[in-house]
Short mmCIF file of C-alpha atoms and ligand atoms in Angstrom, two decimals:
data_model
loop_
_atom_site.label_atom_id
_atom_site.label_comp_id
_atom_site.label_asym_id
_atom_site.label_seq_id
_atom_site.Cartn_x
_atom_site.Cartn_y
_atom_site.Cartn_z
CA UNK C 275 -17.49 -21.93 -27.01
CA UNK C 276 -18.26 -22.80 -24.15
CA UNK C 277 -18.76 -20.33 -21.32
CA UNK C 278 -16.29 -19.63 -18.79
CA UNK C 279 -17.58 -20.29 -15.05
CA UNK C 280 -16.96 -18.16 -12.33
CA UNK C 281 -17.28 -18.86 -8.73
CA UNK C 282 -16.97 -15.72 -6.80
CA UNK C 283 -15.95 -15.55 -2.97
CA UNK C 284 -17.68 -12.57 -1.61
CA UNK C 285 -20.02 -9.86 -2.80
CA UNK C 286 -19.42 -6.99 -1.06
CA UNK C 287 -18.05 -3.54 -2.38
CA UNK C 288 -15.28 -5.34 -4.76
CA UNK C 289 -17.67 -8.53 -5.68
CA UNK C 290 -20.50 -6.36 -6.62
CA UNK C 291 -18.29 -4.26 -8.89
CA UNK C 292 -17.26 -7.79 -10.49
CA UNK C 293 -20.71 -8.60 -11.20
CA UNK C 294 -21.19 -5.02 -12.67
CA UNK C 295 -18.53 -5.55 -15.22
CA UNK C 296 -18.81 -8.86 -16.29
CA UNK C 297 -22.66 -8.11 -16.59
CA UNK C 298 -22.14 -4.36 -18.45
CA UNK C 299 -18.75 -5.37 -20.39
CA UNK C 300 -20.05 -8.67 -21.73
CA UNK C 301 -19.76 -7.86 -25.32
CA UNK C 302 -16.12 -6.82 -25.15
CA UNK C 303 -15.23 -9.74 -22.73
CA UNK C 304 -16.79 -12.14 -25.48
CA UNK C 305 -14.78 -10.29 -27.88
CA UNK C 306 -11.48 -10.59 -25.76
CA UNK C 307 -11.74 -14.22 -24.78
CA UNK C 308 -14.38 -15.66 -27.09
CA UNK C 309 -17.14 -16.94 -24.91
CA UNK C 310 -19.44 -15.64 -22.27
CA UNK C 311 -18.26 -15.48 -18.91
CA UNK C 312 -20.86 -16.69 -16.50
CA UNK C 313 -21.13 -16.33 -12.58
CA UNK C 314 -22.12 -19.85 -11.22
CA UNK C 315 -21.88 -19.32 -7.66
CA UNK C 316 -21.17 -16.56 -4.77
CA UNK C 317 -20.18 -17.32 -1.41
CA UNK C 318 -21.61 -14.82 1.09
CA UNK C 319 -22.17 -14.63 4.90
CA UNK C 320 -25.56 -13.78 4.96
CA UNK C 321 -27.93 -15.04 2.10
CA UNK C 322 -30.46 -12.12 3.34
CA UNK C 323 -28.61 -9.12 2.97
CA UNK C 324 -29.69 -6.40 0.74
CA UNK C 325 -27.07 -6.27 -2.04
CA UNK C 326 -25.95 -3.33 -4.39
CA UNK C 327 -26.39 -5.80 -7.50
CA UNK C 328 -29.32 -7.78 -8.48
CA UNK C 329 -28.33 -11.20 -8.25
CA UNK C 330 -30.54 -14.87 -8.64
CA UNK C 331 -31.03 -16.17 -4.91
CA UNK C 332 -30.21 -19.44 -6.27
CA UNK C 333 -26.36 -18.98 -7.00
CA UNK C 334 -25.97 -17.23 -3.40
CA UNK C 335 -24.37 -20.05 -0.86
CA UNK C 336 -23.18 -19.63 2.55
CA UNK C 337 -21.30 -23.16 1.80
CA UNK C 338 -17.75 -22.28 0.40
CA UNK C 339 -17.41 -25.95 -0.76
CA UNK C 340 -20.23 -25.46 -3.32
CA UNK C 341 -17.59 -22.95 -4.89
CA UNK C 342 -14.56 -24.30 -4.36
CA UNK C 343 -15.08 -28.01 -5.24
CA UNK C 344 -17.21 -27.31 -7.65
CA UNK C 345 -16.55 -29.05 -10.91
CA UNK C 346 -18.16 -26.48 -13.29
CA UNK C 347 -15.93 -23.96 -12.14
CA UNK C 348 -13.41 -22.55 -13.96
CA UNK C 349 -12.12 -19.64 -11.86
CA UNK C 350 -12.45 -18.27 -8.42
CA UNK C 351 -12.65 -14.84 -8.00
CA UNK C 352 -11.74 -14.04 -4.12
CA UNK C 353 -12.75 -11.05 -2.59
CA UNK C 354 -13.93 -11.73 0.72
CA UNK C 355 -10.77 -11.10 2.73
CA UNK C 356 -9.58 -13.03 5.61
CA UNK C 357 -5.91 -14.77 5.54
CA UNK C 358 -5.77 -18.48 7.14
CA UNK C 359 -8.96 -19.90 6.29
CA UNK C 360 -9.26 -17.86 2.93
CA UNK C 361 -5.76 -19.61 1.96
CA UNK C 362 -6.88 -22.92 2.84
CA UNK C 363 -9.72 -22.57 0.52
CA UNK C 364 -7.60 -21.49 -2.35
CA UNK C 365 -5.07 -24.26 -2.04
CA UNK C 366 -8.19 -26.52 -1.87
CA UNK C 367 -9.25 -24.62 -5.11
CA UNK C 368 -6.11 -24.90 -6.88
CA UNK C 369 -5.55 -28.47 -6.35
CA UNK C 370 -8.91 -28.74 -7.79
CA UNK C 371 -7.27 -27.33 -10.89
CA UNK C 372 -8.96 -24.00 -10.46
CA UNK C 373 -7.20 -20.72 -11.48
CA UNK C 374 -7.37 -18.05 -8.96
CA UNK C 375 -7.73 -14.08 -9.31
CA UNK C 376 -7.77 -12.42 -5.90
CA UNK C 377 -7.85 -8.61 -4.25
CA UNK C 378 -6.37 -9.72 -1.09
CA UNK C 379 -3.43 -8.27 -0.21
CA UNK C 380 -3.15 -9.54 3.36
CA UNK C 381 -3.48 -12.93 1.82
CA UNK C 382 -1.02 -12.18 -0.87
CA UNK C 383 1.96 -10.22 1.29
CA UNK C 384 2.03 -13.45 3.69
CA UNK C 385 1.10 -16.28 1.71
CA UNK C 386 1.70 -15.45 -2.00
CA UNK C 387 4.94 -17.52 -2.11
CA UNK C 388 3.34 -20.52 -1.13
CA UNK C 389 -0.28 -20.05 -3.35
CA UNK C 390 1.87 -19.26 -6.58
CA UNK C 391 4.28 -22.55 -6.11
CA UNK C 392 0.99 -24.65 -5.53
CA UNK C 393 -0.57 -22.88 -8.48
CA UNK C 394 2.26 -23.36 -10.41
CA UNK C 395 2.72 -27.14 -9.35
CA UNK C 396 -0.98 -27.32 -10.30
CA UNK C 397 -0.82 -25.59 -13.60
CA UNK C 398 -3.14 -22.93 -12.35
CA UNK C 399 -2.93 -19.17 -12.37
CA UNK C 400 -2.81 -16.77 -9.67
CA UNK C 401 -3.25 -13.30 -10.54
CA UNK C 402 -3.62 -10.48 -7.76
CA UNK C 403 -3.41 -6.97 -9.89
CA UNK C 404 -6.34 -5.84 -7.59
CA UNK C 405 -4.32 -6.25 -4.37
CA UNK C 406 -1.99 -3.12 -4.75
CA UNK C 407 -3.24 0.12 -5.67
CA UNK C 408 -6.85 -1.12 -7.17
CA UNK C 409 -7.52 -0.04 -10.55
CA UNK C 410 -3.74 0.87 -11.61
CA UNK C 411 -1.99 -2.04 -13.40
CA UNK C 412 0.87 -2.06 -11.26
CA UNK C 413 1.95 -5.58 -10.84
CA UNK C 414 1.45 -6.21 -14.72
CA UNK C 415 3.91 -3.20 -14.99
CA UNK C 416 6.60 -4.71 -13.01
CA UNK C 417 6.32 -8.04 -14.08
CA UNK C 418 5.83 -7.48 -17.79
CA UNK C 419 6.41 -3.87 -18.64
CA UNK C 420 9.87 -3.43 -16.64
CA UNK C 421 10.82 -6.72 -16.57
CA UNK C 422 13.95 -6.39 -18.59
CA UNK C 423 15.24 -3.44 -16.14
CA UNK C 424 16.81 -3.04 -12.63
CA UNK C 425 14.73 -1.11 -10.30
CA UNK C 426 15.96 1.02 -7.87
CA UNK C 427 13.13 2.64 -6.11
CA UNK C 428 9.45 2.27 -5.63
CA UNK C 429 7.37 4.81 -3.86
CA UNK C 430 4.01 4.48 -3.36
CA UNK C 431 0.83 6.13 -1.94
CA UNK C 432 -0.47 2.91 -1.98
CA UNK C 433 -3.50 3.15 0.69
CA UNK C 434 -6.59 5.38 -0.57
CA UNK C 435 -8.17 5.49 2.95
CA UNK C 436 -5.20 7.10 4.36
CA UNK C 437 -4.58 9.59 1.32
CA UNK C 438 -8.47 10.54 1.18
CA UNK C 439 -7.89 11.36 5.02
CA UNK C 440 -4.98 13.39 4.47
CA UNK C 441 -5.79 15.06 1.76
CA UNK C 442 -9.23 16.33 3.15
CA UNK C 443 -7.45 17.32 6.50
CA UNK C 444 -4.93 19.66 4.69
CA UNK C 445 -7.37 21.11 2.02
CA UNK C 446 -10.33 21.00 3.84
CA UNK C 447 -9.19 21.30 7.69
CA UNK C 448 -11.65 18.31 8.44
CA UNK C 449 -11.33 16.47 11.60
CA UNK C 450 -9.62 12.72 11.30
CA UNK C 451 -12.82 10.94 12.70
CA UNK C 452 -15.18 12.45 10.26
CA UNK C 453 -12.91 12.12 7.33
CA UNK C 454 -12.47 8.20 8.28
CA UNK C 455 -16.24 7.78 8.53
CA UNK C 456 -16.85 9.22 4.95
CA UNK C 457 -13.87 6.90 3.56
CA UNK C 458 -15.88 3.77 4.92
CA UNK C 459 -19.00 5.06 3.97
CA UNK C 460 -17.32 5.20 0.53
CA UNK C 461 -16.19 1.62 0.21
CA UNK C 462 -12.65 2.54 0.44
CA UNK C 463 -11.69 1.29 4.05
CA UNK C 464 -10.82 -2.23 5.17
CA UNK C 465 -13.19 -3.97 7.11
CA UNK C 466 -11.01 -3.16 10.27
CA UNK C 467 -9.81 0.44 9.37
CA UNK C 468 -6.90 0.11 11.94
CA UNK C 469 -4.96 -1.58 8.98
CA UNK C 470 -5.51 1.54 6.87
CA UNK C 471 -4.57 3.91 9.28
CA UNK C 472 -1.96 2.06 11.21
CA UNK C 473 -0.21 1.84 8.02
CA UNK C 474 -0.31 -2.09 7.55
CA UNK C 475 -2.56 -2.11 4.45
CA UNK C 476 0.05 -0.17 2.73
CA UNK C 477 2.92 -2.59 4.36
CA UNK C 478 1.49 -5.36 2.87
CA UNK C 479 1.16 -3.86 -0.66
CA UNK C 480 5.04 -2.64 -0.36
CA UNK C 481 5.92 -6.44 0.33
CA UNK C 482 4.23 -7.13 -2.81
CA UNK C 483 5.53 -4.04 -4.31
CA UNK C 484 9.51 -4.94 -3.36
CA UNK C 485 8.76 -8.54 -3.75
CA UNK C 486 8.14 -8.35 -7.27
CA UNK C 487 10.38 -5.10 -8.21
CA UNK C 488 13.74 -6.38 -6.55
CA UNK C 489 12.95 -10.26 -7.19
CA UNK C 490 13.73 -10.88 -3.66
CA UNK C 491 11.40 -12.09 -1.00
CA UNK C 492 10.45 -9.47 1.17
CA UNK C 493 8.46 -10.17 4.57
CA UNK C 494 5.85 -7.87 6.05
CA UNK C 495 7.94 -8.02 9.10
CA UNK C 496 10.97 -6.23 7.43
CA UNK C 497 8.82 -3.05 6.71
CA UNK C 498 9.23 -0.60 9.27
CA UNK C 499 5.80 0.82 9.26
CA UNK C 500 4.09 4.09 11.01
CA UNK C 501 0.40 4.60 10.12
CA UNK C 502 -1.01 8.47 10.41
CA UNK C 503 -2.93 7.92 13.53
CA UNK C 504 -0.23 10.57 15.26
CA UNK C 505 -0.31 13.21 12.38
CA UNK C 506 -2.34 16.59 13.69
CA UNK C 507 -3.37 19.66 12.39
CA UNK C 508 -0.22 21.54 13.67
CA UNK C 509 2.00 19.00 11.68
CA UNK C 510 -0.18 19.55 8.63
CA UNK C 511 0.37 23.32 8.65
CA UNK C 512 4.09 23.52 9.55
CA UNK C 513 4.29 20.98 6.57
CA UNK C 514 2.30 23.42 4.31
CA UNK C 515 4.47 26.47 5.57
CA UNK C 516 7.56 24.90 4.54
CA UNK C 517 6.52 24.02 1.01
CA UNK C 518 5.70 20.14 1.54
CA UNK C 519 3.10 17.72 1.17
CA UNK C 520 2.03 15.06 3.82
CA UNK C 521 1.33 11.81 2.42
CA UNK C 522 1.40 8.09 3.92
CA UNK C 523 4.40 6.62 1.70
CA UNK C 524 5.82 3.23 1.18
CA UNK C 525 9.24 3.34 0.03
CA UNK C 526 11.33 0.67 -0.90
CA UNK C 527 14.87 1.06 -2.04
CA UNK C 528 17.83 -1.08 -3.32
CA UNK C 529 21.09 0.19 -3.34
CA UNK C 530 24.27 -0.98 -5.68
CA UNK C 531 25.01 -4.18 -3.34
CA UNK C 532 21.64 -5.37 -3.62
CA UNK C 533 20.59 -4.20 -0.13
CA UNK C 534 17.11 -3.21 0.53
CA UNK C 535 15.10 -1.10 2.67
CA UNK C 536 11.24 -1.05 2.78
CA UNK C 537 9.31 1.04 4.94
CA UNK C 538 5.81 2.74 5.26
CA UNK C 539 5.33 6.45 6.86
CA UNK C 540 4.14 9.76 7.15
CA UNK C 541 6.32 11.59 4.91
CA UNK C 542 6.99 14.98 3.73
CA UNK C 543 6.76 15.56 -0.05
CA UNK C 544 7.98 19.04 -1.75
CA UNK C 545 5.13 20.24 -3.44
CA UNK C 546 6.82 20.19 -6.86
CA UNK C 547 7.33 16.25 -6.47
CA UNK C 548 5.24 13.97 -8.50
CA UNK C 549 3.71 12.24 -6.14
CA UNK C 550 2.75 15.55 -3.84
CA UNK C 551 -0.38 16.00 -6.17
CA UNK C 552 -1.98 12.68 -5.84
CA UNK C 553 -5.37 13.32 -4.01
CA UNK C 554 -7.86 11.64 -2.20
CA UNK C 555 -8.25 8.09 -2.52
CA UNK C 556 -6.15 8.19 -5.74
CA UNK C 557 -3.16 6.28 -5.63
CA UNK C 558 0.47 6.15 -7.40
CA UNK C 559 3.41 4.31 -7.79
CA UNK C 560 6.69 5.69 -8.71
CA UNK C 561 9.16 3.45 -10.28
CA UNK C 562 12.76 4.58 -10.65
CA UNK C 563 14.35 1.81 -13.00
CA UNK C 564 18.16 2.16 -13.75
CA UNK C 565 17.81 2.11 -17.52
CA UNK C 566 14.24 3.66 -17.86
CA UNK C 567 14.87 6.18 -15.59
CA UNK C 568 11.53 7.74 -13.63
CA UNK C 569 7.95 6.43 -14.30
CA UNK C 570 4.94 6.84 -12.41
CA UNK C 571 1.36 5.01 -12.40
CA UNK C 572 -1.34 6.63 -11.35
CA UNK C 573 -4.91 5.84 -10.92
CA UNK C 574 -7.94 4.94 -8.28
CA UNK C 575 -6.59 2.85 -5.36
CA UNK C 576 -9.72 1.87 -4.07
CA UNK C 577 -13.62 1.57 -4.71
CA UNK C 578 -16.07 -0.78 -6.22
CA UNK C 579 -15.76 -0.71 -10.09
CA UNK C 580 -11.86 0.81 -10.27
CA UNK C 581 -10.82 -2.13 -8.11
CA UNK C 582 -13.47 -4.60 -10.09
CA UNK C 583 -11.78 -3.48 -13.29
CA UNK C 584 -8.31 -5.18 -12.42
CA UNK C 585 -10.01 -8.30 -11.06
CA UNK C 586 -11.66 -8.94 -14.64
CA UNK C 587 -8.94 -7.78 -16.66
CA UNK C 588 -6.68 -10.67 -14.81
CA UNK C 589 -9.86 -12.83 -15.33
CA UNK C 590 -9.33 -12.06 -19.29
CA UNK C 591 -5.67 -12.77 -18.52
CA UNK C 592 -6.45 -16.20 -17.09
CA UNK C 593 -8.90 -17.21 -20.02
CA UNK C 594 -6.41 -16.54 -22.38
CA UNK C 595 -3.91 -18.81 -20.86
CA UNK C 596 -6.28 -21.39 -21.08
CA UNK C 597 -6.73 -20.93 -24.90
CA UNK C 598 -2.84 -21.05 -25.04
CA UNK C 599 -2.70 -23.94 -22.39
CA UNK C 600 0.12 -22.11 -20.73
CA UNK C 601 -1.58 -21.41 -16.93
CA UNK C 602 0.68 -21.81 -14.44
CA UNK C 603 3.97 -20.35 -15.94
CA UNK C 604 3.42 -16.83 -15.43
CA UNK C 605 4.70 -16.23 -11.98
CA UNK C 606 8.82 -16.24 -11.58
CA UNK C 607 10.05 -17.37 -7.95
CA UNK C 608 12.32 -14.57 -6.31
CA UNK C 609 15.91 -14.32 -7.92
CA UNK C 610 17.61 -13.06 -4.74
CA UNK C 611 18.40 -14.00 -1.28
CA UNK C 612 16.97 -11.09 1.24
CA UNK C 613 19.42 -8.86 1.84
CA UNK C 614 18.23 -5.71 4.10
CA UNK C 615 19.89 -2.78 5.01
CA UNK C 616 21.31 -1.73 8.23
CA UNK C 617 20.22 1.59 10.21
CA UNK C 618 23.56 2.91 9.28
CA UNK C 619 22.83 2.38 5.41
CA UNK C 620 19.57 4.08 5.32
CA UNK C 621 19.56 7.73 4.65
CA UNK C 622 17.18 10.38 4.79
CA UNK C 623 16.02 14.19 5.54
CA UNK C 624 13.71 14.48 8.61
CA UNK C 625 11.46 16.96 10.16
CA UNK C 626 11.46 17.67 13.69
CA UNK C 627 8.79 19.77 15.94
CA UNK C 628 10.05 20.23 19.37
CA UNK C 629 8.93 22.33 22.06
CA UNK C 630 11.80 23.72 24.05
CA UNK C 631 12.63 26.31 26.72
CA UNK C 632 12.44 29.79 24.97
CA UNK C 633 15.86 30.75 26.97
CA UNK C 634 19.36 31.90 25.65
CA UNK C 635 21.93 28.90 24.67
CA UNK C 636 18.86 26.53 24.05
CA UNK C 637 19.19 26.58 20.33
CA UNK C 638 22.83 26.10 20.29
CA UNK C 639 22.31 23.06 22.69
CA UNK C 640 19.92 21.59 20.37
CA UNK C 641 22.55 22.11 17.18
CA UNK C 642 25.76 21.04 18.96
CA UNK C 643 23.80 17.27 19.44
CA UNK C 644 23.39 17.51 15.69
CA UNK C 645 26.85 18.61 14.83
CA UNK C 646 28.30 15.69 17.05
CA UNK C 647 26.60 13.18 14.41
CA UNK C 648 27.33 15.99 11.44
CA UNK C 649 23.71 16.51 10.33
CA UNK C 650 23.04 20.10 9.44
CA UNK C 651 19.69 21.93 9.07
CA UNK C 652 18.24 22.78 5.90
CA UNK C 653 15.03 24.60 7.09
CA UNK C 654 14.65 26.17 10.63
CA UNK C 655 11.41 27.83 11.93
CA UNK C 656 11.27 29.07 15.86
CA UNK C 657 7.66 30.58 17.02
CA UNK C 658 6.51 31.29 20.38
CA UNK C 659 3.77 28.82 21.99
CA UNK C 660 0.72 29.59 24.00
CA UNK C 661 2.26 27.90 27.10
CA UNK C 662 4.29 30.63 28.47
CA UNK C 663 8.50 30.58 28.45
CA UNK C 664 8.30 27.92 25.63
CA UNK C 665 9.35 28.13 21.98
CA UNK C 666 8.07 25.77 19.05
CA UNK C 667 10.83 24.91 16.85
CA UNK C 668 10.64 23.17 13.98
CA UNK C 669 13.83 21.84 11.54
CA UNK C 670 14.43 20.18 8.49
CA UNK C 671 17.82 18.26 8.28
CA UNK C 672 19.84 17.47 5.52
CA UNK C 673 20.58 13.81 5.17
CA UNK C 674 21.46 11.64 8.34
CA UNK C 675 21.57 7.79 8.61
CA UNK C 676 18.59 6.43 10.30
CA UNK C 677 21.29 5.14 13.09
CA UNK C 678 22.54 8.68 13.39
CA UNK C 679 19.04 10.35 13.77
CA UNK C 680 17.51 7.97 16.25
CA UNK C 681 20.55 8.63 18.38
CA UNK C 682 20.01 12.24 17.82
CA UNK C 683 16.43 11.85 19.01
CA UNK C 684 17.42 10.08 22.04
CA UNK C 685 20.14 12.64 23.06
CA UNK C 686 17.82 15.43 22.54
CA UNK C 687 14.98 13.72 24.76
CA UNK C 688 17.52 13.92 27.56
CA UNK C 689 18.18 17.82 27.33
CA UNK C 690 16.81 19.56 29.97
CA UNK C 691 16.01 22.64 28.00
CA UNK C 692 13.49 20.27 25.76
CA UNK C 693 10.02 19.86 27.36
CA UNK C 694 8.52 17.58 24.40
CA UNK C 695 9.54 16.02 20.99
CA UNK C 696 6.18 16.76 19.54
CA UNK C 697 6.69 15.03 16.25
CA UNK C 698 9.34 13.73 13.51
CA UNK C 699 8.65 12.87 9.67
CA UNK C 700 10.82 11.40 6.98
CA UNK C 701 11.41 14.09 4.21
CA UNK C 702 11.71 12.62 0.64
CA UNK C 703 13.31 14.89 -2.00
CA UNK C 704 14.87 13.71 -5.11
CA UNK C 705 13.00 10.73 -6.29
CA UNK C 706 16.10 8.61 -7.51
CA UNK C 707 18.32 9.03 -4.43
N1 NDP T 129 -12.73 -1.96 -0.98
C1 NDP T 129 -11.80 -1.88 -1.81
O1 NDP T 129 -11.78 -0.71 -2.83
C2 NDP T 129 -10.65 -2.74 -1.97
C3 NDP T 129 -10.73 -3.94 -1.42
N2 NDP T 129 -9.94 -4.97 -1.69
C4 NDP T 129 -9.92 -6.16 -1.05
O2 NDP T 129 -11.06 -6.73 -1.66
C5 NDP T 129 -11.74 -7.43 -0.37
C6 NDP T 129 -12.99 -7.27 -0.65
O3 NDP T 129 -13.16 -5.91 -0.01
P1 NDP T 129 -14.53 -5.65 -0.15
O4 NDP T 129 -15.19 -5.76 -1.41
O5 NDP T 129 -14.39 -4.28 0.71
O6 NDP T 129 -15.12 -6.32 1.24
P2 NDP T 129 -16.61 -6.18 1.99
O7 NDP T 129 -16.71 -6.51 3.11
O8 NDP T 129 -17.53 -5.14 1.48
O9 NDP T 129 -17.03 -7.52 0.93
C7 NDP T 129 -16.58 -8.90 2.09
C8 NDP T 129 -17.73 -10.00 1.01
O10 NDP T 129 -17.27 -11.28 1.60
C9 NDP T 129 -18.17 -11.98 2.23
N3 NDP T 129 -17.35 -12.36 3.03
C10 NDP T 129 -16.61 -12.02 4.08
N4 NDP T 129 -16.15 -13.11 5.08
C11 NDP T 129 -16.94 -14.36 4.34
C12 NDP T 129 -16.86 -15.72 5.20
N5 NDP T 129 -16.08 -16.10 5.79
N6 NDP T 129 -17.58 -16.38 4.13
C13 NDP T 129 -18.40 -16.07 3.34
N7 NDP T 129 -18.47 -14.93 3.19
C14 NDP T 129 -17.75 -13.96 3.76
C15 NDP T 129 -19.14 -11.09 2.69
O11 NDP T 129 -20.66 -11.60 2.92
P3 NDP T 129 -21.96 -10.64 3.31
O12 NDP T 129 -21.90 -9.74 2.14
O13 NDP T 129 -22.86 -11.63 3.61
O14 NDP T 129 -21.58 -9.70 4.79
C16 NDP T 129 -18.93 -10.06 1.74
O15 NDP T 129 -19.89 -9.67 0.67
C17 NDP T 129 -10.87 -7.58 0.54
O16 NDP T 129 -9.64 -8.65 0.64
C18 NDP T 129 -9.96 -6.16 0.49
O17 NDP T 129 -8.76 -6.31 1.32
C19 NDP T 129 -8.79 -4.81 -2.73
C20 NDP T 129 -8.50 -3.13 -3.21
C21 NDP T 129 -9.47 -2.34 -2.96
N1 LIG T 130 -8.44 -0.15 2.32
C1 LIG T 130 -7.74 -0.13 0.74
C2 LIG T 130 -8.64 -0.95 -0.36
C3 LIG T 130 -7.46 -0.77 -1.43
O1 LIG T 130 -6.51 -1.56 -1.10
C4 LIG T 130 -7.32 1.41 0.83
O2 LIG T 130 -7.73 2.23 1.21
O3 LIG T 130 -6.59 1.56 -0.26
NA1 NA T 131 -3.07 -2.52 -9.25
#
């Protein structure tokens, strides 16, 4: 059978992994799809750059037209990143009846719907398994494996870089900047690592997961996002002392009325929680379905070969669809209109660390603010701090609505007795709550 020809956009960390897997697993791939897979053209920025794989210089190009308009190419694998320009290139490729496999969550979180519609109109596939949780087949699990269930909750450690940083800071006491540098060297971080550490990368992935899991179009602007840049050693120390592990957690929750909340923030998880033991660059997505109950998908979330595994598996799916003549029929448009929860409908426990005057009556002043909103404490710690006359107060609340909690914080800031609110984090407990 005629070989399948690939145009590869990008030959960095992930692109090199794609070349390795296509070369090293060629026998398995031929067995799966019934023909060889050949890489015809590879788009790069710099032709002369040293590469992690040996590649015929004749197939390298800096001209994207040679790939997307190339009549010999069947499938475009996009692993170069970028949003606006990249979207235009992929739309052009789709108009040329080329199937797309991409690892680009920045693109899919914003223009996924547009690309999938264009692809379906042109009888083409767009697969994007690598865009969320690199090597974990989570998109396929939501679209196929759990398609008959009503998903109520998705909780994900979906950014490898930040999980690597938090793990190394917690377990080895390493400094934030040093570990970030390590994560960059290991190929986990984005070209601009701000999108990792500020939570944007995880938010994009949660947009993709929530849209698929709830069959509802969720936009990036709907995701309340906080990154890990403010997390410090003290917070990690107290979290540990109180029996928690800190994770950058994406949470997507749907209630009985199909109202949803999607957020990303540093979150404290009890040590016994299944997500608490997910370390380093590993990712995990916890899915609670009404019928299936608890499921969890675990694996490497970033890195060259794990990510490339998802990409080449997507490629296999595209070629199998080509054989069956069913390309463009896989994606299903969202079933529900967007329906977001209001802050008074979002419930959670909270960890709060305060520096307050170490004087009689201060603690009762603080508790009276919480009492006013009907919020009680689950755990309390009070310790002296170096600065004379101040006490460090750490509390974990019982569940409060986001609206009430934000009002509590405002009132606490106004108290004379409170010097500073040092930190505040969401605390997740039971998985399906
Ligand atoms: N790294 C990871 O673990 C994961 C990454 N991803 C996603 O995969 C994609 C690629 O990531 P990664 O491999 O790490 O990135 P790299 O920066 O390592 O590689 C990007 C590649 O694309 C090429 N490139 C970038 N912009 C252009 C352009 N305008 N024109 C031509 N070539 C271009 C670069 O060329 P040159 O080499 O000449 O500079 C390079 O080969 C991104 O969308 C990323 O978010 C998804 C999951 C995991
Ligand atoms: N920078 C990302 C790469 C994979 O999507 C991460 O750290 O998870
Ligand atoms: Na994946």
